PDB file of C-alpha atoms and ligand atoms in Angstrom:
ATOM      1  CA  UNK W   1      21.343   4.825 -42.429  1.00  0.00           C
ATOM      2  CA  UNK W   2      21.255   7.937 -40.255  1.00  0.00           C
ATOM      3  CA  UNK W   3      19.590   7.587 -36.883  1.00  0.00           C
ATOM      4  CA  UNK W   4      18.628  10.569 -34.720  1.00  0.00           C
ATOM      5  CA  UNK W   5      18.476  10.050 -30.939  1.00  0.00           C
ATOM      6  CA  UNK W   6      16.128  12.530 -29.235  1.00  0.00           C
ATOM      7  CA  UNK W   7      16.611  11.269 -25.677  1.00  0.00           C
ATOM      8  CA  UNK W   8      19.578   9.852 -23.860  1.00  0.00           C
ATOM      9  CA  UNK W   9      19.677   6.105 -23.268  1.00  0.00           C
ATOM     10  CA  UNK W  10      22.167   3.439 -22.266  1.00  0.00           C
ATOM     11  CA  UNK W  11      25.261   3.544 -24.534  1.00  0.00           C
ATOM     12  CA  UNK W  12      24.645  -0.059 -25.628  1.00  0.00           C
ATOM     13  CA  UNK W  13      21.914   1.216 -27.975  1.00  0.00           C
ATOM     14  CA  UNK W  14      24.181   3.491 -30.012  1.00  0.00           C
ATOM     15  CA  UNK W  15      27.077   1.046 -29.937  1.00  0.00           C
ATOM     16  CA  UNK W  16      24.927  -1.856 -31.219  1.00  0.00           C
ATOM     17  CA  UNK W  17      23.574   0.368 -34.006  1.00  0.00           C
ATOM     18  CA  UNK W  18      27.048   1.581 -34.882  1.00  0.00           C
ATOM     19  CA  UNK W  19      28.422  -1.972 -35.009  1.00  0.00           C
ATOM     20  CA  UNK W  20      25.549  -2.833 -37.344  1.00  0.00           C
ATOM     21  CA  UNK W  21      26.543   0.002 -39.692  1.00  0.00           C
ATOM     22  CA  UNK W  22      24.184   2.829 -38.709  1.00  0.00           C
ATOM     23  CA  UNK W  23      25.380   6.397 -38.097  1.00  0.00           C
ATOM     24  CA  UNK W  24      24.221   7.902 -34.806  1.00  0.00           C
ATOM     25  CA  UNK W  25      23.314  11.580 -34.351  1.00  0.00           C
ATOM     26  CA  UNK W  26      22.135  13.081 -31.069  1.00  0.00           C
ATOM     27  CA  UNK W  27      19.951  16.044 -30.160  1.00  0.00           C
ATOM     28  CA  UNK W  28      18.581  15.876 -26.622  1.00  0.00           C
ATOM     29  CA  UNK W  29      17.667  19.526 -26.231  1.00  0.00           C
ATOM     30  CA  UNK W  30      16.313  21.180 -29.408  1.00  0.00           C
ATOM     31  CA  UNK W  31      12.617  22.004 -29.535  1.00  0.00           C
ATOM     32  CA  UNK W  32      10.221  20.025 -31.676  1.00  0.00           C
ATOM     33  CA  UNK W  33      10.083  22.992 -34.113  1.00  0.00           C
ATOM     34  CA  UNK W  34      13.837  22.841 -34.634  1.00  0.00           C
ATOM     35  CA  UNK W  35      13.911  19.059 -34.990  1.00  0.00           C
ATOM     36  CA  UNK W  36      11.132  19.386 -37.587  1.00  0.00           C
ATOM     37  CA  UNK W  37      13.525  21.380 -39.794  1.00  0.00           C
ATOM     38  CA  UNK W  38      16.086  18.549 -39.956  1.00  0.00           C
ATOM     39  CA  UNK W  39      14.071  15.355 -39.521  1.00  0.00           C
ATOM     40  CA  UNK W  40      13.700  14.770 -43.291  1.00  0.00           C
ATOM     41  CA  UNK W  41      17.395  13.877 -43.300  1.00  0.00           C
ATOM     42  CA  UNK W  42      17.048  10.792 -41.063  1.00  0.00           C
ATOM     43  CA  UNK W  43      16.166   7.156 -41.696  1.00  0.00           C
ATOM     44  CA  UNK W  44      15.597   6.237 -38.071  1.00  0.00           C
ATOM     45  CA  UNK W  45      14.502   7.930 -34.856  1.00  0.00           C
ATOM     46  CA  UNK W  46      15.121   6.930 -31.231  1.00  0.00           C
ATOM     47  CA  UNK W  47      12.751   8.481 -28.681  1.00  0.00           C
ATOM     48  CA  UNK W  48      11.536   8.159 -25.161  1.00  0.00           C
ATOM     49  CA  UNK W  49       8.821  10.734 -24.510  1.00  0.00           C
ATOM     50  CA  UNK W  50      10.337  14.224 -24.787  1.00  0.00           C
ATOM     51  CA  UNK W  51       7.602  15.482 -27.134  1.00  0.00           C
ATOM     52  CA  UNK W  52       4.735  13.963 -29.123  1.00  0.00           C
ATOM     53  CA  UNK W  53       5.650  12.423 -32.460  1.00  0.00           C
ATOM     54  CA  UNK W  54       2.479  13.618 -34.149  1.00  0.00           C
ATOM     55  CA  UNK W  55       1.121  13.824 -37.686  1.00  0.00           C
ATOM     56  CA  UNK W  56       2.989  17.063 -38.465  1.00  0.00           C
ATOM     57  CA  UNK W  57       6.258  15.532 -37.315  1.00  0.00           C
ATOM     58  CA  UNK W  58       5.772  12.224 -39.141  1.00  0.00           C
ATOM     59  CA  UNK W  59       4.818  13.948 -42.400  1.00  0.00           C
ATOM     60  CA  UNK W  60       7.973  16.043 -42.244  1.00  0.00           C
ATOM     61  CA  UNK W  61      10.072  12.910 -41.705  1.00  0.00           C
ATOM     62  CA  UNK W  62      10.118  11.961 -45.372  1.00  0.00           C
ATOM     63  CA  UNK W  63      12.887   9.333 -45.211  1.00  0.00           C
ATOM     64  CA  UNK W  64      11.955   7.863 -41.851  1.00  0.00           C
ATOM     65  CA  UNK W  65      11.729   4.058 -41.845  1.00  0.00           C
ATOM     66  CA  UNK W  66      11.551   3.308 -38.135  1.00  0.00           C
ATOM     67  CA  UNK W  67      11.019   4.764 -34.685  1.00  0.00           C
ATOM     68  CA  UNK W  68      12.413   3.018 -31.632  1.00  0.00           C
ATOM     69  CA  UNK W  69      10.549   3.998 -28.459  1.00  0.00           C
ATOM     70  CA  UNK W  70      12.893   3.147 -25.594  1.00  0.00           C
ATOM     71  CA  UNK W  71      10.098   2.288 -23.177  1.00  0.00           C
ATOM     72  CA  UNK W  72       6.723   0.580 -23.124  1.00  0.00           C
ATOM     73  CA  UNK W  73       4.106   3.291 -23.717  1.00  0.00           C
ATOM     74  CA  UNK W  74       3.528   4.358 -27.310  1.00  0.00           C
ATOM     75  CA  UNK W  75       0.894   7.019 -26.647  1.00  0.00           C
ATOM     76  CA  UNK W  76       3.298   9.798 -27.626  1.00  0.00           C
ATOM     77  CA  UNK W  77       3.479   8.488 -31.211  1.00  0.00           C
ATOM     78  CA  UNK W  78       0.602   8.793 -33.711  1.00  0.00           C
ATOM     79  CA  UNK W  79       0.634   5.117 -34.642  1.00  0.00           C
ATOM     80  CA  UNK W  80      -2.147   5.382 -37.253  1.00  0.00           C
ATOM     81  CA  UNK W  81      -0.272   8.021 -39.235  1.00  0.00           C
ATOM     82  CA  UNK W  82       3.006   6.115 -38.820  1.00  0.00           C
ATOM     83  CA  UNK W  83       1.376   2.994 -40.219  1.00  0.00           C
ATOM     84  CA  UNK W  84      -0.052   4.890 -43.205  1.00  0.00           C
ATOM     85  CA  UNK W  85       3.387   6.312 -43.922  1.00  0.00           C
ATOM     86  CA  UNK W  86       5.003   2.844 -43.564  1.00  0.00           C
ATOM     87  CA  UNK W  87       7.114   3.918 -40.607  1.00  0.00           C
ATOM     88  CA  UNK W  88       7.674   0.920 -38.326  1.00  0.00           C
ATOM     89  CA  UNK W  89       7.350   1.647 -34.591  1.00  0.00           C
ATOM     90  CA  UNK W  90       9.005  -0.463 -31.916  1.00  0.00           C
ATOM     91  CA  UNK W  91       8.621  -0.341 -28.153  1.00  0.00           C
ATOM     92  CA  UNK W  92      10.449  -2.340 -25.502  1.00  0.00           C
ATOM     93  CA  UNK W  93       8.171  -3.544 -22.697  1.00  0.00           C
ATOM     94  CA  UNK W  94      10.378  -6.639 -22.423  1.00  0.00           C
ATOM     95  CA  UNK W  95      13.084  -4.302 -21.129  1.00  0.00           C
ATOM     96  CA  UNK W  96      11.259  -2.804 -18.160  1.00  0.00           C
ATOM     97  CA  UNK W  97       8.514  -5.279 -17.280  1.00  0.00           C
ATOM     98  CA  UNK W  98      10.575  -6.816 -14.489  1.00  0.00           C
ATOM     99  CA  UNK W  99      11.281  -3.381 -12.995  1.00  0.00           C
ATOM    100  CA  UNK W 100       7.568  -2.478 -13.077  1.00  0.00           C
ATOM    101  CA  UNK W 101       6.569  -5.796 -11.479  1.00  0.00           C
ATOM    102  CA  UNK W 102       9.069  -5.295  -8.649  1.00  0.00           C
ATOM    103  CA  UNK W 103       8.044  -1.656  -8.113  1.00  0.00           C
ATOM    104  CA  UNK W 104       4.352  -2.574  -7.944  1.00  0.00           C
ATOM    105  CA  UNK W 105       5.162  -5.303  -5.413  1.00  0.00           C
ATOM    106  CA  UNK W 106       7.288  -2.898  -3.377  1.00  0.00           C
ATOM    107  CA  UNK W 107       4.498  -0.338  -3.304  1.00  0.00           C
ATOM    108  CA  UNK W 108       1.934  -2.926  -2.252  1.00  0.00           C
ATOM    109  CA  UNK W 109       4.053  -4.359   0.573  1.00  0.00           C
ATOM    110  CA  UNK W 110       4.910  -0.835   1.760  1.00  0.00           C
ATOM    111  CA  UNK W 111       1.254   0.194   1.835  1.00  0.00           C
ATOM    112  CA  UNK W 112       0.170  -3.013   3.595  1.00  0.00           C
ATOM    113  CA  UNK W 113       2.799  -2.354   6.275  1.00  0.00           C
ATOM    114  CA  UNK W 114       2.394   1.467   6.508  1.00  0.00           C
ATOM    115  CA  UNK W 115       6.110   1.778   5.771  1.00  0.00           C
ATOM    116  CA  UNK W 116       6.146   5.406   4.575  1.00  0.00           C
ATOM    117  CA  UNK W 117       4.170   6.590   7.605  1.00  0.00           C
ATOM    118  CA  UNK W 118       6.017   4.390  10.113  1.00  0.00           C
ATOM    119  CA  UNK W 119       9.380   5.564   8.778  1.00  0.00           C
ATOM    120  CA  UNK W 120       8.443   9.221   9.273  1.00  0.00           C
ATOM    121  CA  UNK W 121       7.069   8.523  12.753  1.00  0.00           C
ATOM    122  CA  UNK W 122      10.171   6.698  13.982  1.00  0.00           C
ATOM    123  CA  UNK W 123      12.397   9.487  12.620  1.00  0.00           C
ATOM    124  CA  UNK W 124      10.287  11.911  14.659  1.00  0.00           C
ATOM    125  CA  UNK W 125      10.571   9.864  17.856  1.00  0.00           C
ATOM    126  CA  UNK W 126       7.042   8.458  17.572  1.00  0.00           C
ATOM    127  CA  UNK W 127       6.761   4.753  18.394  1.00  0.00           C
ATOM    128  CA  UNK W 128       3.288   3.480  17.431  1.00  0.00           C
ATOM    129  CA  UNK W 129       3.104  -0.296  17.191  1.00  0.00           C
ATOM    130  CA  UNK W 130      -0.646  -0.998  17.247  1.00  0.00           C
ATOM    131  CA  UNK W 131      -1.410   1.752  14.707  1.00  0.00           C
ATOM    132  CA  UNK W 132       1.254   0.306  12.418  1.00  0.00           C
ATOM    133  CA  UNK W 133       0.025  -3.272  12.552  1.00  0.00           C
ATOM    134  CA  UNK W 134       0.290  -4.481   8.940  1.00  0.00           C
ATOM    135  CA  UNK W 135      -1.636  -6.675   6.555  1.00  0.00           C
ATOM    136  CA  UNK W 136      -0.374  -9.819   4.848  1.00  0.00           C
ATOM    137  CA  UNK W 137      -0.731 -10.652   1.171  1.00  0.00           C
ATOM    138  CA  UNK W 138      -1.454 -14.284   2.044  1.00  0.00           C
ATOM    139  CA  UNK W 139      -5.117 -15.052   1.354  1.00  0.00           C
ATOM    140  CA  UNK W 140      -5.846 -11.712  -0.359  1.00  0.00           C
ATOM    141  CA  UNK W 141      -7.112 -11.316  -3.901  1.00  0.00           C
ATOM    142  CA  UNK W 142      -5.109  -9.081  -6.188  1.00  0.00           C
ATOM    143  CA  UNK W 143      -6.973  -7.935  -9.325  1.00  0.00           C
ATOM    144  CA  UNK W 144      -4.976  -6.748 -12.311  1.00  0.00           C
ATOM    145  CA  UNK W 145      -6.417  -4.759 -15.184  1.00  0.00           C
ATOM    146  CA  UNK W 146      -4.282  -5.475 -18.223  1.00  0.00           C
ATOM    147  CA  UNK W 147      -2.371  -8.725 -18.589  1.00  0.00           C
ATOM    148  CA  UNK W 148       0.429  -7.887 -20.984  1.00  0.00           C
ATOM    149  CA  UNK W 149       4.126  -7.666 -20.197  1.00  0.00           C
ATOM    150  CA  UNK W 150       3.678  -5.609 -17.005  1.00  0.00           C
ATOM    151  CA  UNK W 151       0.638  -7.412 -15.577  1.00  0.00           C
ATOM    152  CA  UNK W 152       2.257 -10.802 -16.166  1.00  0.00           C
ATOM    153  CA  UNK W 153       5.452  -9.661 -14.500  1.00  0.00           C
ATOM    154  CA  UNK W 154       3.585  -8.494 -11.374  1.00  0.00           C
ATOM    155  CA  UNK W 155       1.591 -11.749 -11.279  1.00  0.00           C
ATOM    156  CA  UNK W 156       4.846 -13.731 -11.453  1.00  0.00           C
ATOM    157  CA  UNK W 157       6.240 -11.788  -8.481  1.00  0.00           C
ATOM    158  CA  UNK W 158       3.001 -12.380  -6.551  1.00  0.00           C
ATOM    159  CA  UNK W 159       3.065 -16.118  -7.175  1.00  0.00           C
ATOM    160  CA  UNK W 160       5.228 -16.675  -4.098  1.00  0.00           C
ATOM    161  CA  UNK W 161       2.903 -14.840  -1.700  1.00  0.00           C
ATOM    162  CA  UNK W 162       0.014 -17.337  -1.404  1.00  0.00           C
ATOM    163  CA  UNK W 163      -2.482 -14.786  -2.638  1.00  0.00           C
ATOM    164  CA  UNK W 164      -5.038 -15.182  -5.414  1.00  0.00           C
ATOM    165  CA  UNK W 165      -4.279 -13.256  -8.598  1.00  0.00           C
ATOM    166  CA  UNK W 166      -7.087 -12.503 -11.041  1.00  0.00           C
ATOM    167  CA  UNK W 167      -7.021 -10.282 -14.083  1.00  0.00           C
ATOM    168  CA  UNK W 168      -9.271  -8.554 -16.567  1.00  0.00           C
ATOM    169  CA  UNK W 169      -8.057  -8.012 -20.132  1.00  0.00           C
ATOM    170  CA  UNK W 170      -9.865  -7.257 -23.385  1.00  0.00           C
ATOM    171  CA  UNK W 171      -8.051 -10.197 -25.001  1.00  0.00           C
ATOM    172  CA  UNK W 172      -9.153 -13.720 -24.122  1.00  0.00           C
ATOM    173  CA  UNK W 173      -6.977 -16.764 -23.537  1.00  0.00           C
ATOM    174  CA  UNK W 174      -4.229 -15.028 -21.564  1.00  0.00           C
ATOM    175  CA  UNK W 175      -4.647 -17.129 -18.425  1.00  0.00           C
ATOM    176  CA  UNK W 176      -1.497 -18.826 -17.117  1.00  0.00           C
ATOM    177  CA  UNK W 177      -0.334 -20.564 -13.935  1.00  0.00           C
ATOM    178  CA  UNK W 178       0.101 -17.234 -12.134  1.00  0.00           C
ATOM    179  CA  UNK W 179      -3.344 -15.674 -12.677  1.00  0.00           C
ATOM    180  CA  UNK W 180      -6.962 -16.420 -13.583  1.00  0.00           C
ATOM    181  CA  UNK W 181      -8.866 -14.370 -16.156  1.00  0.00           C
ATOM    182  CA  UNK W 182     -12.212 -12.986 -14.953  1.00  0.00           C
ATOM    183  CA  UNK W 183     -14.805 -10.457 -16.087  1.00  0.00           C
ATOM    184  CA  UNK W 184     -14.450  -6.872 -14.877  1.00  0.00           C
ATOM    185  CA  UNK W 185     -17.522  -7.379 -12.699  1.00  0.00           C
ATOM    186  CA  UNK W 186     -15.979 -10.450 -11.061  1.00  0.00           C
ATOM    187  CA  UNK W 187     -12.734  -8.581 -10.488  1.00  0.00           C
ATOM    188  CA  UNK W 188     -14.659  -5.767  -8.821  1.00  0.00           C
ATOM    189  CA  UNK W 189     -16.505  -8.206  -6.580  1.00  0.00           C
ATOM    190  CA  UNK W 190     -13.416 -10.165  -5.452  1.00  0.00           C
ATOM    191  CA  UNK W 191     -10.417  -7.828  -5.345  1.00  0.00           C
ATOM    192  CA  UNK W 192      -8.722  -6.575  -2.172  1.00  0.00           C
ATOM    193  CA  UNK W 193      -6.138  -4.869  -4.355  1.00  0.00           C
ATOM    194  CA  UNK W 194      -6.460  -3.332  -7.818  1.00  0.00           C
ATOM    195  CA  UNK W 195      -3.324  -2.864  -9.881  1.00  0.00           C
ATOM    196  CA  UNK W 196      -3.383  -1.167 -13.290  1.00  0.00           C
ATOM    197  CA  UNK W 197      -1.248  -2.428 -16.180  1.00  0.00           C
ATOM    198  CA  UNK W 198      -2.956  -0.852 -19.172  1.00  0.00           C
ATOM    199  CA  UNK W 199      -1.645   1.497 -21.875  1.00  0.00           C
ATOM    200  CA  UNK W 200      -3.014   5.030 -22.261  1.00  0.00           C
ATOM    201  CA  UNK W 201      -5.876   4.771 -24.758  1.00  0.00           C
ATOM    202  CA  UNK W 202      -9.304   6.364 -25.126  1.00  0.00           C
ATOM    203  CA  UNK W 203     -10.705   3.344 -23.255  1.00  0.00           C
ATOM    204  CA  UNK W 204      -8.394   3.628 -20.251  1.00  0.00           C
ATOM    205  CA  UNK W 205      -8.359   7.431 -19.910  1.00  0.00           C
ATOM    206  CA  UNK W 206     -10.444   8.290 -16.849  1.00  0.00           C
ATOM    207  CA  UNK W 207     -11.232   4.576 -16.305  1.00  0.00           C
ATOM    208  CA  UNK W 208     -10.846   4.695 -12.512  1.00  0.00           C
ATOM    209  CA  UNK W 209     -13.576   7.197 -11.694  1.00  0.00           C
ATOM    210  CA  UNK W 210     -16.328   7.538  -9.102  1.00  0.00           C
ATOM    211  CA  UNK W 211     -18.664   5.034 -10.745  1.00  0.00           C
ATOM    212  CA  UNK W 212     -15.914   2.479 -11.333  1.00  0.00           C
ATOM    213  CA  UNK W 213     -14.731   2.686  -7.718  1.00  0.00           C
ATOM    214  CA  UNK W 214     -18.311   2.308  -6.478  1.00  0.00           C
ATOM    215  CA  UNK W 215     -18.515  -0.974  -8.448  1.00  0.00           C
ATOM    216  CA  UNK W 216     -16.031  -2.629  -6.049  1.00  0.00           C
ATOM    217  CA  UNK W 217     -17.680  -4.793  -3.419  1.00  0.00           C
ATOM    218  CA  UNK W 218     -14.969  -4.422  -0.742  1.00  0.00           C
ATOM    219  CA  UNK W 219     -12.722  -1.522   0.217  1.00  0.00           C
ATOM    220  CA  UNK W 220      -9.500  -1.993  -1.745  1.00  0.00           C
ATOM    221  CA  UNK W 221      -5.948  -0.774  -2.285  1.00  0.00           C
ATOM    222  CA  UNK W 222      -4.988   0.788  -5.619  1.00  0.00           C
ATOM    223  CA  UNK W 223      -1.590   0.453  -7.292  1.00  0.00           C
ATOM    224  CA  UNK W 224      -0.919   2.436 -10.463  1.00  0.00           C
ATOM    225  CA  UNK W 225       2.410   1.931 -12.211  1.00  0.00           C
ATOM    226  CA  UNK W 226       0.828   2.280 -15.668  1.00  0.00           C
ATOM    227  CA  UNK W 227      -0.489   5.650 -16.815  1.00  0.00           C
ATOM    228  CA  UNK W 228      -1.658   8.558 -14.658  1.00  0.00           C
ATOM    229  CA  UNK W 229      -4.511   9.563 -16.925  1.00  0.00           C
ATOM    230  CA  UNK W 230      -6.313   6.296 -16.072  1.00  0.00           C
ATOM    231  CA  UNK W 231      -7.190   7.572 -12.587  1.00  0.00           C
ATOM    232  CA  UNK W 232      -9.316  10.640 -11.854  1.00  0.00           C
ATOM    233  CA  UNK W 233      -7.471  12.020  -8.836  1.00  0.00           C
ATOM    234  CA  UNK W 234     -10.487  13.940  -7.476  1.00  0.00           C
ATOM    235  CA  UNK W 235     -12.536  10.721  -7.437  1.00  0.00           C
ATOM    236  CA  UNK W 236      -9.688   8.725  -5.905  1.00  0.00           C
ATOM    237  CA  UNK W 237      -9.238  11.306  -3.127  1.00  0.00           C
ATOM    238  CA  UNK W 238     -12.954  11.167  -2.353  1.00  0.00           C
ATOM    239  CA  UNK W 239     -12.733   7.363  -2.126  1.00  0.00           C
ATOM    240  CA  UNK W 240      -9.642   7.564   0.112  1.00  0.00           C
ATOM    241  CA  UNK W 241     -11.523   9.971   2.374  1.00  0.00           C
ATOM    242  CA  UNK W 242     -14.551   7.684   2.591  1.00  0.00           C
ATOM    243  CA  UNK W 243     -12.387   4.584   3.154  1.00  0.00           C
ATOM    244  CA  UNK W 244     -13.613   2.832  -0.016  1.00  0.00           C
ATOM    245  CA  UNK W 245     -10.015   2.976  -1.177  1.00  0.00           C
ATOM    246  CA  UNK W 246      -7.818   2.039   1.776  1.00  0.00           C
ATOM    247  CA  UNK W 247      -4.523   3.171   0.313  1.00  0.00           C
ATOM    248  CA  UNK W 248      -2.919   4.008  -3.008  1.00  0.00           C
ATOM    249  CA  UNK W 249       0.533   3.508  -4.474  1.00  0.00           C
ATOM    250  CA  UNK W 250       0.907   5.867  -7.417  1.00  0.00           C
ATOM    251  CA  UNK W 251       4.002   5.947  -9.594  1.00  0.00           C
ATOM    252  CA  UNK W 252       2.102   7.970 -12.200  1.00  0.00           C
ATOM    253  CA  UNK W 253      -0.283  10.903 -11.894  1.00  0.00           C
ATOM    254  CA  UNK W 254      -2.908  12.607 -14.030  1.00  0.00           C
ATOM    255  CA  UNK W 255      -0.437  15.504 -14.473  1.00  0.00           C
ATOM    256  CA  UNK W 256       3.299  14.947 -14.464  1.00  0.00           C
ATOM    257  CA  UNK W 257       6.702  16.417 -15.245  1.00  0.00           C
ATOM    258  CA  UNK W 258       6.547  20.146 -16.094  1.00  0.00           C
ATOM    259  CA  UNK W 259       2.859  20.353 -15.288  1.00  0.00           C
ATOM    260  CA  UNK W 260       3.511  18.640 -11.957  1.00  0.00           C
ATOM    261  CA  UNK W 261       5.797  21.480 -10.811  1.00  0.00           C
ATOM    262  CA  UNK W 262       2.772  23.746 -10.893  1.00  0.00           C
ATOM    263  CA  UNK W 263       1.114  21.359  -8.444  1.00  0.00           C
ATOM    264  CA  UNK W 264       3.409  22.718  -5.784  1.00  0.00           C
ATOM    265  CA  UNK W 265       2.346  26.341  -6.230  1.00  0.00           C
ATOM    266  CA  UNK W 266      -0.886  28.032  -5.304  1.00  0.00           C
ATOM    267  CA  UNK W 267      -2.562  26.835  -8.523  1.00  0.00           C
ATOM    268  CA  UNK W 268      -2.464  23.225  -7.286  1.00  0.00           C
ATOM    269  CA  UNK W 269      -5.940  21.695  -7.651  1.00  0.00           C
ATOM    270  CA  UNK W 270      -7.494  20.909  -4.263  1.00  0.00           C
ATOM    271  CA  UNK W 271      -7.669  17.108  -4.769  1.00  0.00           C
ATOM    272  CA  UNK W 272      -3.918  17.027  -5.443  1.00  0.00           C
ATOM    273  CA  UNK W 273      -3.246  19.124  -2.338  1.00  0.00           C
ATOM    274  CA  UNK W 274      -5.272  16.628  -0.317  1.00  0.00           C
ATOM    275  CA  UNK W 275      -3.584  13.616  -1.940  1.00  0.00           C
ATOM    276  CA  UNK W 276      -0.114  14.889  -1.043  1.00  0.00           C
ATOM    277  CA  UNK W 277      -1.132  15.087   2.627  1.00  0.00           C
ATOM    278  CA  UNK W 278      -2.504  11.536   2.893  1.00  0.00           C
ATOM    279  CA  UNK W 279      -0.251   9.103   4.730  1.00  0.00           C
ATOM    280  CA  UNK W 280      -1.923   6.079   3.159  1.00  0.00           C
ATOM    281  CA  UNK W 281      -0.766   7.304  -0.244  1.00  0.00           C
ATOM    282  CA  UNK W 282       2.671   6.352  -1.520  1.00  0.00           C
ATOM    283  CA  UNK W 283       4.058   8.330  -4.461  1.00  0.00           C
ATOM    284  CA  UNK W 284       7.015   7.958  -6.807  1.00  0.00           C
ATOM    285  CA  UNK W 285       7.984  10.104  -9.824  1.00  0.00           C
ATOM    286  CA  UNK W 286       7.195   7.743 -12.731  1.00  0.00           C
ATOM    287  CA  UNK W 287      10.208   5.532 -12.097  1.00  0.00           C
ATOM    288  CA  UNK W 288       8.645   2.063 -11.838  1.00  0.00           C
ATOM    289  CA  UNK W 289      10.217   1.064 -15.138  1.00  0.00           C
ATOM    290  CA  UNK W 290      13.428   3.009 -14.539  1.00  0.00           C
ATOM    291  CA  UNK W 291      16.050   0.854 -12.893  1.00  0.00           C
ATOM    292  CA  UNK W 292      19.774   0.565 -13.522  1.00  0.00           C
ATOM    293  CA  UNK W 293      19.067  -2.809 -15.122  1.00  0.00           C
ATOM    294  CA  UNK W 294      16.090  -1.719 -17.222  1.00  0.00           C
ATOM    295  CA  UNK W 295      18.059   1.191 -18.710  1.00  0.00           C
ATOM    296  CA  UNK W 296      20.382  -1.383 -20.261  1.00  0.00           C
ATOM    297  CA  UNK W 297      17.659  -3.884 -21.163  1.00  0.00           C
ATOM    298  CA  UNK W 298      15.412  -1.281 -22.829  1.00  0.00           C
ATOM    299  CA  UNK W 299      18.303  -0.059 -24.985  1.00  0.00           C
ATOM    300  CA  UNK W 300      19.329  -3.605 -25.892  1.00  0.00           C
ATOM    301  CA  UNK W 301      15.779  -4.634 -26.820  1.00  0.00           C
ATOM    302  CA  UNK W 302      15.263  -1.607 -29.102  1.00  0.00           C
ATOM    303  CA  UNK W 303      18.633  -1.992 -30.839  1.00  0.00           C
ATOM    304  CA  UNK W 304      17.955  -5.709 -31.405  1.00  0.00           C
ATOM    305  CA  UNK W 305      14.490  -5.061 -32.891  1.00  0.00           C
ATOM    306  CA  UNK W 306      15.840  -2.384 -35.239  1.00  0.00           C
ATOM    307  CA  UNK W 307      18.818  -4.438 -36.381  1.00  0.00           C
ATOM    308  CA  UNK W 308      16.618  -7.515 -36.913  1.00  0.00           C
ATOM    309  CA  UNK W 309      14.013  -5.684 -38.987  1.00  0.00           C
ATOM    310  CA  UNK W 310      16.097  -3.013 -40.713  1.00  0.00           C
ATOM    311  CA  UNK W 311      19.522  -4.643 -40.864  1.00  0.00           C
ATOM    312  CA  UNK W 312      21.971  -3.183 -43.334  1.00  0.00           C
TER     313      UNK W 312
HETATM  314  O1  3PG Y 401       6.502   3.691 -20.958  1.00  0.00           O
HETATM  315  C1  3PG Y 401       7.478   3.459 -20.230  1.00  0.00           C
HETATM  316  O2  3PG Y 401       8.309   2.572 -20.492  1.00  0.00           O
HETATM  317  C2  3PG Y 401       7.677   4.233 -18.959  1.00  0.00           C
HETATM  318  O3  3PG Y 401       6.521   4.933 -18.652  1.00  0.00           O
HETATM  319  C3  3PG Y 401       8.867   5.149 -18.990  1.00  0.00           C
HETATM  320  O4  3PG Y 401       8.770   6.037 -20.046  1.00  0.00           O
HETATM  321  P1  3PG Y 401       9.808   7.279 -20.222  1.00  0.00           P
HETATM  322  O5  3PG Y 401      11.192   6.725 -20.225  1.00  0.00           O
HETATM  323  O6  3PG Y 401       9.445   7.856 -21.545  1.00  0.00           O
HETATM  324  O7  3PG Y 401       9.565   8.225 -19.114  1.00  0.00           O
END
């Protein structure tokens, strides 16, 4: 079986496939148009998120039996079309859930203790102790939306902090020793912190908007290590200005990667300009799931799933 790798990953992925009898081919740079011309030759595809694997692409991939998405989010693959064409799709949230849980925790503790602001101040010779008095997680209520691999991982990390962890999820029966399932309304009335752990779907796109934020009873902190399109930045900035949102840790943004570069030129939308100036906002470039360890684990998980289901 010929497998085409469209993005680079840990070497363990290719070596496991090779040991299992697959032939690896690599193209990390060609455009989608050029890949379209050769994709009918391959039995398997390994992707991260370089370009969307849409209907046109899947229809051209006449021999394709499986796609391994070396990551958690599958929004870049047209899953309905893949299913109709009997192309199996695998993702690997087991590989980066721990990384995401740790990153979310790091962001929350940093925000509670003003670490990004305090660091800049000290470097500039400013020594403000009262202004940098922090908050403790003990006794707070952390509300998670989405209780899959990522949400559960964050809840597990939080279990040592003597805080209350509640979650809202469309599926019932997910409650465990680390978190209690509640309705969205209950979450909005109790939470001191909101952390998102949902995939990008039509339901979650634009979910955190003006009306949703207004539904929270108390001012709260927002952590987003999931998908940027879930949060309307203009509405978040308004809430940060009014104090309804006390701080935000954002690993993902409504616009990212190539489109994000334009945020730094004069075309940058005003809300983004404001967001980048706020010292109660902590940003990272979509790396919550990208650790040294998760690079290996993601690759291992995908290779194992492919070999198990499509072994030669
Ligand atoms: O879905 C994921 O696992 C993360 O968002 C990372 O995705 P990427 O490797 O495609 O950027």
